[in-house]
Amino acid sequence: MQNKIYIIVGHYGSGKSEFAVNFAKKLKQENKEVCLADLDIVNPYFRSREMRLSLIKLGIDVISDTLNSVKGLDMPYLSPAIKGQIVHNKKNMILDCGGDVVGIRVLKQFYQEIKERNYEIYMIVNVYRPETSTVDKIIEMKNKLENEIGLSITGFINNSNFLKQTSIDDIINADKLLKEVSQKTNVPIIYISALEKYIKQLPDKVSGERFVLNLSLRTDWL
Amino acid sequence: MGNVVFKRSNGLSKKEFSYCPGCTHGIIHRLVAEVIEELGVLDKTIGISPVGCSVMNYEFFNCDMQQAAHGRAPAVATGIKRVRPDNIVFSYQGDGDLASIGTAEIVHAAHRSENITVIFVNNAIYGMTGGQMAPTTLIGQKTTTSPYGRDEKHAGKPIKMSEMLATIPGATYIERVSVHDPLHVRKAKKAVKKAFQTQIEGKGFSLVEFISSCPVNWGKTPQDALNWVKDNMIPYYPLGNFRSPEEDDKND
Amino acid sequence: MAKVMMKGNEAMALAAIKGGCKAFFGYPITPQSELPEYLARHMHKHGGVFLQAESEVAAINMVYGASGAGARVLTSSSSPGIALKQEGISYIAGAELPAVIINVMRGGPGLGGIQPSQADYKQVTRGGGNGDYYVLAYAPENLQETVNVIKEAFDLADLYRNPVMIAVDGLIGQMMEPVDLDVEVPKRDLPEKDWATIGTYGKREPVNVNSLFLDPQDLENHSFKLAEKYKLMKKNEQRYEFVNMENAELVIVAYGTMARIVRSALEILKNEGINVGLLRPISIWPFPEKAFKEFPDTVKGILTCELSTGQMLDDVKICNNGKLPINFFGRTGGMVPEPEEIVKAVKDMIGGLK
């Protein structure tokens, strides 16, 4: 089977990195070769590279900056190995981008190489973020992201939550909103991602394949 | 009773100047005050006092004033002007204040073309702190921290602020003047008026550099000090216009 | 506005707008840059001014000017940038101007690092500026509390004509949390700003914003006047929270993110039958000295926990006045402990007391 590139984009703070880390583990469990590239040069905290050591133990490659940092690097120092992996096409790749248009600007330099490969672009949405809280705002964000990279978003991930204060109704309401976006844009909802306790309670009508999220970047006490 | 031929400008308070005999701060204050009054903007003007001999000029100007930290007057002026764009804002700064500790603030105020007016008084010495060398001190000039005369190998050459600021695209009006004789006093007033007019018309950053004297720290009589301005300062710091709004209009 | 998910830095920015902030002057620094970025996008929609200054030094002096001209002003930075602003903060305190300053703390000294830290405690509560002055300083522990205190801070700054600093560590700036921006906060009765330089317009005598008093008697009078103000703040503005104090054999003193970790540690200890309380200072200046008089008799010792090598510790010692034994637990440089490390520090201390 052909290797794929999964590009994770969206509004910042929508949960891209938590999803990317969990998604990498899921692909690995399906016995696929996985390389996670953390392209977030905008955020200084809560980046998927913080999970480098535990992911490597699971056999998942992690590339980010030239210093292979885990925490504390303020400089972009984008690793040239990222382009290498995209070109060599030896593994499935997850490109975990920074938030908003600013966060995906870095993708532009890989535009030609990505276009030639089999790729998906997933836009993560938490409808409880003020700047993606309505159908129009989500579509506006989608258009802005697509304009920046020149490629089309191929699927939505509904990651709507209030962290520990989430209720099932919150997720159901978010699903209604995102369904409308999906109908208007003709882009499918690929996953509905949430903590296990919420996934178990979800009614059948909620769109998207169930995706259990185990928070790894955010510690229990936070 | 005869006609009044000379009176205190309304732009000045009734407080007597506290400056040394022969110091030109008094003349410069008066010119600024007259211009503000004549332009009809006195009641909406906000001035900024620096650190230096004119630190207490909030006592002398008859308008709202703020006293700023050393060198930071252009930043303080920026803060005021940005929240009160309809007021007239000027800073009054010496050469230690503007050309040494406050270079970043003056450069960036010019660079943003803040719509403010800067009165820059250059007397080639630190008057307040006791006659130390300034960045504008002339080569060979003796001060308490250049006791053998300023040596360019040690302290570099005197900085020319007007020329430097005129290279900044945002600078709208820059002129250097002197008040060593009545003719030059009248020319200086025209420059001050032009600077404030530039601000009133919303055209951006204006600065007038005054070549000034410091008889006490130079160790000269007031008249000798003015002669020294003419014979030594002006040859190094040529008077004239370095940037004008008309020139910018032409280039647009 | 209902509850939304926001990142700390952007929630703080929005809270400032809601608090009536009309001008922001700042300079980029990690980990607070999303705050000015948010205001750059939104400030003009609320009739406010956003300006990126050439330096932190310039920014705080722009704050001085704008505040002196009567506007509600904010600046934000992180530790090394706050160090640069100290000169201006001293002038603002001296000239009795209101200003709100947000400090999203990172590790130091020097350039230090960009991860969360509480190593600015002394910089915040004692200041790096010259002279007899203090700033009102709050150290909230979650986004809701942070947002509320920022909205209130503008009133407090106006009321006391004094700088108010909000000190949060980088984690609070960077994390996501549900927050309601429209929770009502106490409003103060504010006098008119008749001292502001807005032009006389022929209606009054000129006013002067100033911190210069060359006559020592005048400066002493001014300093005593400021001291009276600080006394009033100490009386009225101490803010703190007690958690689980009933029958506590030990009290942990911790604020901000450290207090959140301590909360988790308290749960673990409770399950093991160990009763430990938490005193969480919310105002760090004035430090909640009143709280130390309210400890129950069961308390046999105090454990101070900080994301530093021990700075608030000195205030705890002053308030304790030699009464109870005090231990310290701290991680620093951007290292954040797990609750289990605090559990161990508690057990070590209790073991030592027996």
JSON list of N, CA and C in Angstrom, two decimals, chain A residues 11-14 42-47 50 71-74 100 126 128-131 133 161-166 170 218-222, chain C residues 1 3-7 10 30-31 34 38 41-42 105-106 114-116 170-171 174-178 257 260-261 264 334 336-339:
[
{"chain": "A", "resi": 11, "resn": "HIS", "atom": "N", "xyz": [-6.91, 26.12, 13.31]},
{"chain": "A", "resi": 11, "resn": "HIS", "atom": "CA", "xyz": [-6.76, 27.29, 14.20]},
{"chain": "A", "resi": 11, "resn": "HIS", "atom": "C", "xyz": [-5.85, 26.88, 15.35]},
{"chain": "A", "resi": 12, "resn": "TYR", "atom": "N", "xyz": [-5.03, 27.82, 15.82]},
{"chain": "A", "resi": 12, "resn": "TYR", "atom": "CA", "xyz": [-4.15, 27.39, 16.89]},
{"chain": "A", "resi": 12, "resn": "TYR", "atom": "C", "xyz": [-4.95, 27.19, 18.17]},
{"chain": "A", "resi": 13, "resn": "GLY", "atom": "N", "xyz": [-4.50, 26.20, 18.93]},
{"chain": "A", "resi": 13, "resn": "GLY", "atom": "CA", "xyz": [-5.24, 25.82, 20.13]},
{"chain": "A", "resi": 13, "resn": "GLY", "atom": "C", "xyz": [-6.41, 24.90, 19.85]},
{"chain": "A", "resi": 14, "resn": "SER", "atom": "N", "xyz": [-6.52, 24.39, 18.62]},
{"chain": "A", "resi": 14, "resn": "SER", "atom": "CA", "xyz": [-7.65, 23.51, 18.30]},
{"chain": "A", "resi": 14, "resn": "SER", "atom": "C", "xyz": [-7.35, 22.06, 18.65]},
{"chain": "A", "resi": 42, "resn": "VAL", "atom": "N", "xyz": [5.75, 28.35, 15.57]},
{"chain": "A", "resi": 42, "resn": "VAL", "atom": "CA", "xyz": [5.04, 29.51, 16.12]},
{"chain": "A", "resi": 42, "resn": "VAL", "atom": "C", "xyz": [4.94, 29.38, 17.64]},
{"chain": "A", "resi": 43, "resn": "ASN", "atom": "N", "xyz": [4.51, 28.22, 18.08]},
{"chain": "A", "resi": 43, "resn": "ASN", "atom": "CA", "xyz": [4.27, 27.98, 19.50]},
{"chain": "A", "resi": 43, "resn": "ASN", "atom": "C", "xyz": [5.53, 27.56, 20.23]},
{"chain": "A", "resi": 44, "resn": "PRO", "atom": "N", "xyz": [5.77, 28.06, 21.41]},
{"chain": "A", "resi": 44, "resn": "PRO", "atom": "CA", "xyz": [6.92, 27.55, 22.17]},
{"chain": "A", "resi": 44, "resn": "PRO", "atom": "C", "xyz": [6.60, 26.39, 23.10]},
{"chain": "A", "resi": 45, "resn": "TYR", "atom": "N", "xyz": [5.30, 26.20, 23.41]},
{"chain": "A", "resi": 45, "resn": "TYR", "atom": "CA", "xyz": [4.92, 25.15, 24.38]},
{"chain": "A", "resi": 45, "resn": "TYR", "atom": "C", "xyz": [3.95, 24.19, 23.69]},
{"chain": "A", "resi": 46, "resn": "PHE", "atom": "N", "xyz": [3.71, 23.05, 24.36]},
{"chain": "A", "resi": 46, "resn": "PHE", "atom": "CA", "xyz": [2.70, 22.07, 23.94]},
{"chain": "A", "resi": 46, "resn": "PHE", "atom": "C", "xyz": [2.87, 21.66, 22.48]},
{"chain": "A", "resi": 47, "resn": "ARG", "atom": "N", "xyz": [4.11, 21.31, 22.10]},
{"chain": "A", "resi": 47, "resn": "ARG", "atom": "CA", "xyz": [4.35, 20.86, 20.73]},
{"chain": "A", "resi": 47, "resn": "ARG", "atom": "C", "xyz": [4.61, 19.35, 20.72]},
{"chain": "A", "resi": 50, "resn": "GLU", "atom": "N", "xyz": [7.68, 17.42, 22.06]},
{"chain": "A", "resi": 50, "resn": "GLU", "atom": "CA", "xyz": [7.87, 17.13, 23.49]},
{"chain": "A", "resi": 50, "resn": "GLU", "atom": "C", "xyz": [7.71, 15.64, 23.76]},
{"chain": "A", "resi": 71, "resn": "LYS", "atom": "N", "xyz": [12.07, 20.35, 24.55]},
{"chain": "A", "resi": 71, "resn": "LYS", "atom": "CA", "xyz": [11.41, 21.54, 25.09]},
{"chain": "A", "resi": 71, "resn": "LYS", "atom": "C", "xyz": [12.38, 22.70, 25.06]},
{"chain": "A", "resi": 72, "resn": "GLY", "atom": "N", "xyz": [11.85, 23.90, 25.03]},
{"chain": "A", "resi": 72, "resn": "GLY", "atom": "CA", "xyz": [12.67, 25.06, 25.34]},
{"chain": "A", "resi": 72, "resn": "GLY", "atom": "C", "xyz": [13.32, 25.76, 24.16]},
{"chain": "A", "resi": 73, "resn": "LEU", "atom": "N", "xyz": [13.12, 25.24, 22.92]},
{"chain": "A", "resi": 73, "resn": "LEU", "atom": "CA", "xyz": [13.77, 25.91, 21.79]},
{"chain": "A", "resi": 73, "resn": "LEU", "atom": "C", "xyz": [12.86, 27.02, 21.26]},
{"chain": "A", "resi": 74, "resn": "ASP", "atom": "N", "xyz": [13.41, 28.21, 21.15]},
{"chain": "A", "resi": 74, "resn": "ASP", "atom": "CA", "xyz": [12.66, 29.39, 20.73]},
{"chain": "A", "resi": 74, "resn": "ASP", "atom": "C", "xyz": [12.87, 29.68, 19.24]},
{"chain": "A", "resi": 100, "resn": "ASP", "atom": "N", "xyz": [-3.15, 28.39, 12.58]},
{"chain": "A", "resi": 100, "resn": "ASP", "atom": "CA", "xyz": [-3.56, 29.50, 11.69]},
{"chain": "A", "resi": 100, "resn": "ASP", "atom": "C", "xyz": [-2.72, 29.54, 10.41]},
{"chain": "A", "resi": 126, "resn": "ASN", "atom": "N", "xyz": [-12.12, 22.96, 16.80]},
{"chain": "A", "resi": 126, "resn": "ASN", "atom": "CA", "xyz": [-12.81, 23.01, 18.08]},
{"chain": "A", "resi": 126, "resn": "ASN", "atom": "C", "xyz": [-13.75, 24.20, 17.99]},
{"chain": "A", "resi": 128, "resn": "TYR", "atom": "N", "xyz": [-15.50, 25.55, 19.96]},
{"chain": "A", "resi": 128, "resn": "TYR", "atom": "CA", "xyz": [-15.57, 26.40, 21.16]},
{"chain": "A", "resi": 128, "resn": "TYR", "atom": "C", "xyz": [-14.39, 27.37, 21.25]},
{"chain": "A", "resi": 129, "resn": "ARG", "atom": "N", "xyz": [-13.57, 27.37, 20.19]},
{"chain": "A", "resi": 129, "resn": "ARG", "atom": "CA", "xyz": [-12.59, 28.45, 20.04]},
{"chain": "A", "resi": 129, "resn": "ARG", "atom": "C", "xyz": [-13.31, 29.62, 19.39]},
{"chain": "A", "resi": 130, "resn": "PRO", "atom": "N", "xyz": [-13.18, 30.84, 19.95]},
{"chain": "A", "resi": 130, "resn": "PRO", "atom": "CA", "xyz": [-13.99, 31.97, 19.44]},
{"chain": "A", "resi": 130, "resn": "PRO", "atom": "C", "xyz": [-13.82, 32.23, 17.95]},
{"chain": "A", "resi": 131, "resn": "GLU", "atom": "N", "xyz": [-12.64, 31.97, 17.40]},
{"chain": "A", "resi": 131, "resn": "GLU", "atom": "CA", "xyz": [-12.43, 32.31, 15.99]},
{"chain": "A", "resi": 131, "resn": "GLU", "atom": "C", "xyz": [-12.86, 31.19, 15.02]},
{"chain": "A", "resi": 133, "resn": "SER", "atom": "N", "xyz": [-16.09, 29.55, 15.80]},
{"chain": "A", "resi": 133, "resn": "SER", "atom": "CA", "xyz": [-17.27, 29.22, 16.60]},
{"chain": "A", "resi": 133, "resn": "SER", "atom": "C", "xyz": [-18.57, 29.20, 15.80]},
{"chain": "A", "resi": 161, "resn": "ASN", "atom": "N", "xyz": [-14.19, 20.69, 22.29]},
{"chain": "A", "resi": 161, "resn": "ASN", "atom": "CA", "xyz": [-14.16, 20.32, 23.71]},
{"chain": "A", "resi": 161, "resn": "ASN", "atom": "C", "xyz": [-13.95, 21.54, 24.59]},
{"chain": "A", "resi": 162, "resn": "PHE", "atom": "N", "xyz": [-14.27, 21.36, 25.87]},
{"chain": "A", "resi": 162, "resn": "PHE", "atom": "CA", "xyz": [-13.92, 22.33, 26.92]},
{"chain": "A", "resi": 162, "resn": "PHE", "atom": "C", "xyz": [-13.00, 21.62, 27.92]},
{"chain": "A", "resi": 163, "resn": "LEU", "atom": "N", "xyz": [-12.12, 20.75, 27.42]},
{"chain": "A", "resi": 163, "resn": "LEU", "atom": "CA", "xyz": [-11.23, 19.96, 28.27]},
{"chain": "A", "resi": 163, "resn": "LEU", "atom": "C", "xyz": [-12.06, 19.17, 29.29]},
{"chain": "A", "resi": 164, "resn": "LYS", "atom": "N", "xyz": [-11.70, 19.30, 30.58]},
{"chain": "A", "resi": 164, "resn": "LYS", "atom": "CA", "xyz": [-12.39, 18.50, 31.60]},
{"chain": "A", "resi": 164, "resn": "LYS", "atom": "C", "xyz": [-13.84, 18.96, 31.83]},
{"chain": "A", "resi": 165, "resn": "GLN", "atom": "N", "xyz": [-14.16, 20.15, 31.32]},
{"chain": "A", "resi": 165, "resn": "GLN", "atom": "CA", "xyz": [-15.52, 20.66, 31.52]},
{"chain": "A", "resi": 165, "resn": "GLN", "atom": "C", "xyz": [-16.46, 20.33, 30.35]},
{"chain": "A", "resi": 166, "resn": "THR", "atom": "N", "xyz": [-16.02, 19.45, 29.43]},
{"chain": "A", "resi": 166, "resn": "THR", "atom": "CA", "xyz": [-16.85, 19.11, 28.27]},
{"chain": "A", "resi": 166, "resn": "THR", "atom": "C", "xyz": [-18.07, 18.28, 28.71]},
{"chain": "A", "resi": 170, "resn": "ASP", "atom": "N", "xyz": [-22.19, 19.25, 24.48]},
{"chain": "A", "resi": 170, "resn": "ASP", "atom": "CA", "xyz": [-21.24, 20.14, 23.80]},
{"chain": "A", "resi": 170, "resn": "ASP", "atom": "C", "xyz": [-20.76, 19.48, 22.50]},
{"chain": "A", "resi": 218, "resn": "ARG", "atom": "N", "xyz": [-0.61, 17.57, 27.61]},
{"chain": "A", "resi": 218, "resn": "ARG", "atom": "CA", "xyz": [-1.18, 18.26, 28.77]},
{"chain": "A", "resi": 218, "resn": "ARG", "atom": "C", "xyz": [-1.22, 17.27, 29.93]},
{"chain": "A", "resi": 219, "resn": "THR", "atom": "N", "xyz": [-0.56, 17.62, 31.03]},
{"chain": "A", "resi": 219, "resn": "THR", "atom": "CA", "xyz": [-0.48, 16.70, 32.17]},
{"chain": "A", "resi": 219, "resn": "THR", "atom": "C", "xyz": [-1.81, 16.66, 32.92]},
{"chain": "A", "resi": 220, "resn": "ASP", "atom": "N", "xyz": [-1.99, 15.61, 33.73]},
{"chain": "A", "resi": 220, "resn": "ASP", "atom": "CA", "xyz": [-3.26, 15.42, 34.44]},
{"chain": "A", "resi": 220, "resn": "ASP", "atom": "C", "xyz": [-3.61, 16.58, 35.36]},
{"chain": "A", "resi": 221, "resn": "TRP", "atom": "N", "xyz": [-2.58, 17.16, 36.01]},
{"chain": "A", "resi": 221, "resn": "TRP", "atom": "CA", "xyz": [-2.89, 18.19, 37.02]},
{"chain": "A", "resi": 221, "resn": "TRP", "atom": "C", "xyz": [-3.28, 19.52, 36.40]},
{"chain": "A", "resi": 222, "resn": "LEU", "atom": "N", "xyz": [-3.05, 19.65, 35.09]},
{"chain": "A", "resi": 222, "resn": "LEU", "atom": "CA", "xyz": [-3.32, 20.95, 34.47]},
{"chain": "A", "resi": 222, "resn": "LEU", "atom": "C", "xyz": [-4.78, 21.05, 34.05]},
{"chain": "C", "resi": 1, "resn": "MET", "atom": "N", "xyz": [-21.39, 36.89, 26.44]},
{"chain": "C", "resi": 1, "resn": "MET", "atom": "CA", "xyz": [-20.46, 35.90, 25.85]},
{"chain": "C", "resi": 1, "resn": "MET", "atom": "C", "xyz": [-20.44, 34.67, 26.75]},
{"chain": "C", "resi": 3, "resn": "LYS", "atom": "N", "xyz": [-19.03, 30.66, 27.71]},
{"chain": "C", "resi": 3, "resn": "LYS", "atom": "CA", "xyz": [-17.72, 30.07, 27.90]},
{"chain": "C", "resi": 3, "resn": "LYS", "atom": "C", "xyz": [-17.09, 29.73, 26.55]},
{"chain": "C", "resi": 4, "resn": "VAL", "atom": "N", "xyz": [-15.81, 30.04, 26.41]},
{"chain": "C", "resi": 4, "resn": "VAL", "atom": "CA", "xyz": [-15.09, 29.68, 25.18]},
{"chain": "C", "resi": 4, "resn": "VAL", "atom": "C", "xyz": [-13.76, 29.05, 25.56]},
{"chain": "C", "resi": 5, "resn": "MET", "atom": "N", "xyz": [-13.12, 28.39, 24.58]},
{"chain": "C", "resi": 5, "resn": "MET", "atom": "CA", "xyz": [-11.78, 27.84, 24.81]},
{"chain": "C", "resi": 5, "resn": "MET", "atom": "C", "xyz": [-10.78, 28.87, 24.31]},
{"chain": "C", "resi": 6, "resn": "MET", "atom": "N", "xyz": [-9.94, 29.31, 25.18]},
{"chain": "C", "resi": 6, "resn": "MET", "atom": "CA", "xyz": [-8.94, 30.30, 24.74]},
{"chain": "C", "resi": 6, "resn": "MET", "atom": "C", "xyz": [-7.57, 29.96, 25.27]},
{"chain": "C", "resi": 7, "resn": "LYS", "atom": "N", "xyz": [-6.58, 30.46, 24.54]},
{"chain": "C", "resi": 7, "resn": "LYS", "atom": "CA", "xyz": [-5.21, 30.34, 24.99]},
{"chain": "C", "resi": 7, "resn": "LYS", "atom": "C", "xyz": [-4.95, 31.49, 25.97]},
{"chain": "C", "resi": 10, "resn": "GLU", "atom": "N", "xyz": [-4.10, 35.04, 24.61]},
{"chain": "C", "resi": 10, "resn": "GLU", "atom": "CA", "xyz": [-5.16, 35.76, 23.90]},
{"chain": "C", "resi": 10, "resn": "GLU", "atom": "C", "xyz": [-6.31, 36.11, 24.84]},
{"chain": "C", "resi": 30, "resn": "THR", "atom": "N", "xyz": [9.02, 35.81, 23.76]},
{"chain": "C", "resi": 30, "resn": "THR", "atom": "CA", "xyz": [8.44, 34.52, 24.12]},
{"chain": "C", "resi": 30, "resn": "THR", "atom": "C", "xyz": [8.46, 34.42, 25.65]},
{"chain": "C", "resi": 31, "resn": "PRO", "atom": "N", "xyz": [7.46, 33.86, 26.28]},
{"chain": "C", "resi": 31, "resn": "PRO", "atom": "CA", "xyz": [6.25, 33.20, 25.76]},
{"chain": "C", "resi": 31, "resn": "PRO", "atom": "C", "xyz": [4.99, 34.04, 25.90]},
{"chain": "C", "resi": 34, "resn": "GLU", "atom": "N", "xyz": [1.71, 36.01, 21.71]},
{"chain": "C", "resi": 34, "resn": "GLU", "atom": "CA", "xyz": [0.33, 35.93, 21.21]},
{"chain": "C", "resi": 34, "resn": "GLU", "atom": "C", "xyz": [-0.52, 37.06, 21.77]},
{"chain": "C", "resi": 38, "resn": "TYR", "atom": "N", "xyz": [-2.63, 39.30, 19.31]},
{"chain": "C", "resi": 38, "resn": "TYR", "atom": "CA", "xyz": [-4.09, 39.36, 19.40]},
{"chain": "C", "resi": 38, "resn": "TYR", "atom": "C", "xyz": [-4.56, 40.81, 19.38]},
{"chain": "C", "resi": 41, "resn": "ARG", "atom": "N", "xyz": [-4.53, 42.50, 16.08]},
{"chain": "C", "resi": 41, "resn": "ARG", "atom": "CA", "xyz": [-5.68, 42.14, 15.23]},
{"chain": "C", "resi": 41, "resn": "ARG", "atom": "C", "xyz": [-6.96, 42.83, 15.70]},
{"chain": "C", "resi": 42, "resn": "HIS", "atom": "N", "xyz": [-7.11, 43.04, 17.00]},
{"chain": "C", "resi": 42, "resn": "HIS", "atom": "CA", "xyz": [-8.43, 43.42, 17.52]},
{"chain": "C", "resi": 42, "resn": "HIS", "atom": "C", "xyz": [-8.55, 44.82, 18.12]},
{"chain": "C", "resi": 105, "resn": "MET", "atom": "N", "xyz": [5.94, 34.97, 32.97]},
{"chain": "C", "resi": 105, "resn": "MET", "atom": "CA", "xyz": [7.30, 34.69, 33.44]},
{"chain": "C", "resi": 105, "resn": "MET", "atom": "C", "xyz": [7.95, 33.45, 32.81]},
{"chain": "C", "resi": 106, "resn": "ARG", "atom": "N", "xyz": [9.25, 33.61, 32.49]},
{"chain": "C", "resi": 106, "resn": "ARG", "atom": "CA", "xyz": [10.08, 32.53, 31.99]},
{"chain": "C", "resi": 106, "resn": "ARG", "atom": "C", "xyz": [11.32, 32.42, 32.87]},
{"chain": "C", "resi": 114, "resn": "ILE", "atom": "N", "xyz": [12.83, 29.70, 27.94]},
{"chain": "C", "resi": 114, "resn": "ILE", "atom": "CA", "xyz": [11.48, 30.18, 27.58]},
{"chain": "C", "resi": 114, "resn": "ILE", "atom": "C", "xyz": [10.39, 29.37, 28.27]},
{"chain": "C", "resi": 115, "resn": "GLN", "atom": "N", "xyz": [10.80, 28.44, 29.14]},
{"chain": "C", "resi": 115, "resn": "GLN", "atom": "CA", "xyz": [9.79, 27.60, 29.79]},
{"chain": "C", "resi": 115, "resn": "GLN", "atom": "C", "xyz": [9.31, 28.28, 31.07]},
{"chain": "C", "resi": 116, "resn": "PRO", "atom": "N", "xyz": [8.17, 27.79, 31.62]},
{"chain": "C", "resi": 116, "resn": "PRO", "atom": "CA", "xyz": [7.52, 28.52, 32.73]},
{"chain": "C", "resi": 116, "resn": "PRO", "atom": "C", "xyz": [8.37, 28.60, 33.99]},
{"chain": "C", "resi": 170, "resn": "GLY", "atom": "N", "xyz": [4.73, 31.11, 32.19]},
{"chain": "C", "resi": 170, "resn": "GLY", "atom": "CA", "xyz": [4.53, 30.83, 30.77]},
{"chain": "C", "resi": 170, "resn": "GLY", "atom": "C", "xyz": [3.44, 29.82, 30.49]},
{"chain": "C", "resi": 171, "resn": "LEU", "atom": "N", "xyz": [3.25, 28.88, 31.41]},
{"chain": "C", "resi": 171, "resn": "LEU", "atom": "CA", "xyz": [2.25, 27.84, 31.20]},
{"chain": "C", "resi": 171, "resn": "LEU", "atom": "C", "xyz": [0.85, 28.45, 31.12]},
{"chain": "C", "resi": 174, "resn": "GLN", "atom": "N", "xyz": [0.41, 30.08, 27.80]},
{"chain": "C", "resi": 174, "resn": "GLN", "atom": "CA", "xyz": [0.40, 29.20, 26.63]},
{"chain": "C", "resi": 174, "resn": "GLN", "atom": "C", "xyz": [-0.72, 28.17, 26.62]},
{"chain": "C", "resi": 175, "resn": "MET", "atom": "N", "xyz": [-1.32, 27.88, 27.79]},
{"chain": "C", "resi": 175, "resn": "MET", "atom": "CA", "xyz": [-2.27, 26.77, 27.81]},
{"chain": "C", "resi": 175, "resn": "MET", "atom": "C", "xyz": [-3.66, 27.20, 27.35]},
{"chain": "C", "resi": 176, "resn": "MET", "atom": "N", "xyz": [-4.43, 26.19, 26.94]},
{"chain": "C", "resi": 176, "resn": "MET", "atom": "CA", "xyz": [-5.83, 26.40, 26.59]},
{"chain": "C", "resi": 176, "resn": "MET", "atom": "C", "xyz": [-6.66, 26.10, 27.82]},
{"chain": "C", "resi": 177, "resn": "GLU", "atom": "N", "xyz": [-7.77, 26.84, 27.97]},
{"chain": "C", "resi": 177, "resn": "GLU", "atom": "CA", "xyz": [-8.69, 26.56, 29.06]},
{"chain": "C", "resi": 177, "resn": "GLU", "atom": "C", "xyz": [-10.04, 27.19, 28.75]},
{"chain": "C", "resi": 178, "resn": "PRO", "atom": "N", "xyz": [-11.13, 26.57, 29.24]},
{"chain": "C", "resi": 178, "resn": "PRO", "atom": "CA", "xyz": [-12.42, 27.23, 29.06]},
{"chain": "C", "resi": 178, "resn": "PRO", "atom": "C", "xyz": [-12.47, 28.48, 29.92]},
{"chain": "C", "resi": 257, "resn": "THR", "atom": "N", "xyz": [0.74, 28.41, 38.88]},
{"chain": "C", "resi": 257, "resn": "THR", "atom": "CA", "xyz": [0.78, 27.03, 38.41]},
{"chain": "C", "resi": 257, "resn": "THR", "atom": "C", "xyz": [1.20, 26.07, 39.52]},
{"chain": "C", "resi": 260, "resn": "ARG", "atom": "N", "xyz": [-1.63, 24.80, 41.43]},
{"chain": "C", "resi": 260, "resn": "ARG", "atom": "CA", "xyz": [-2.43, 23.77, 40.73]},
{"chain": "C", "resi": 260, "resn": "ARG", "atom": "C", "xyz": [-1.83, 22.40, 40.95]},
{"chain": "C", "resi": 261, "resn": "ILE", "atom": "N", "xyz": [-0.50, 22.33, 40.89]},
{"chain": "C", "resi": 261, "resn": "ILE", "atom": "CA", "xyz": [0.16, 21.03, 41.10]},
{"chain": "C", "resi": 261, "resn": "ILE", "atom": "C", "xyz": [-0.06, 20.59, 42.54]},
{"chain": "C", "resi": 264, "resn": "SER", "atom": "N", "xyz": [-3.33, 18.83, 43.20]},
{"chain": "C", "resi": 264, "resn": "SER", "atom": "CA", "xyz": [-3.32, 17.40, 42.88]},
{"chain": "C", "resi": 264, "resn": "SER", "atom": "C", "xyz": [-2.59, 16.61, 43.96]},
{"chain": "C", "resi": 334, "resn": "GLY", "atom": "N", "xyz": [12.45, 26.32, 34.32]},
{"chain": "C", "resi": 334, "resn": "GLY", "atom": "CA", "xyz": [11.46, 25.84, 33.37]},
{"chain": "C", "resi": 334, "resn": "GLY", "atom": "C", "xyz": [11.03, 24.42, 33.65]},
{"chain": "C", "resi": 336, "resn": "VAL", "atom": "N", "xyz": [9.01, 21.73, 35.61]},
{"chain": "C", "resi": 336, "resn": "VAL", "atom": "CA", "xyz": [7.75, 21.78, 36.36]},
{"chain": "C", "resi": 336, "resn": "VAL", "atom": "C", "xyz": [7.58, 20.43, 37.05]},
{"chain": "C", "resi": 337, "resn": "PRO", "atom": "N", "xyz": [7.37, 20.40, 38.36]},
{"chain": "C", "resi": 337, "resn": "PRO", "atom": "CA", "xyz": [7.31, 19.11, 39.06]},
{"chain": "C", "resi": 337, "resn": "PRO", "atom": "C", "xyz": [5.99, 18.38, 38.83]},
{"chain": "C", "resi": 338, "resn": "GLU", "atom": "N", "xyz": [6.00, 17.08, 39.09]},
{"chain": "C", "resi": 338, "resn": "GLU", "atom": "CA", "xyz": [4.77, 16.29, 39.14]},
{"chain": "C", "resi": 338, "resn": "GLU", "atom": "C", "xyz": [4.27, 16.33, 40.58]},
{"chain": "C", "resi": 339, "resn": "PRO", "atom": "N", "xyz": [2.97, 16.12, 40.78]},
{"chain": "C", "resi": 339, "resn": "PRO", "atom": "CA", "xyz": [2.41, 16.15, 42.15]},
{"chain": "C", "resi": 339, "resn": "PRO", "atom": "C", "xyz": [3.15, 15.21, 43.11]}
]
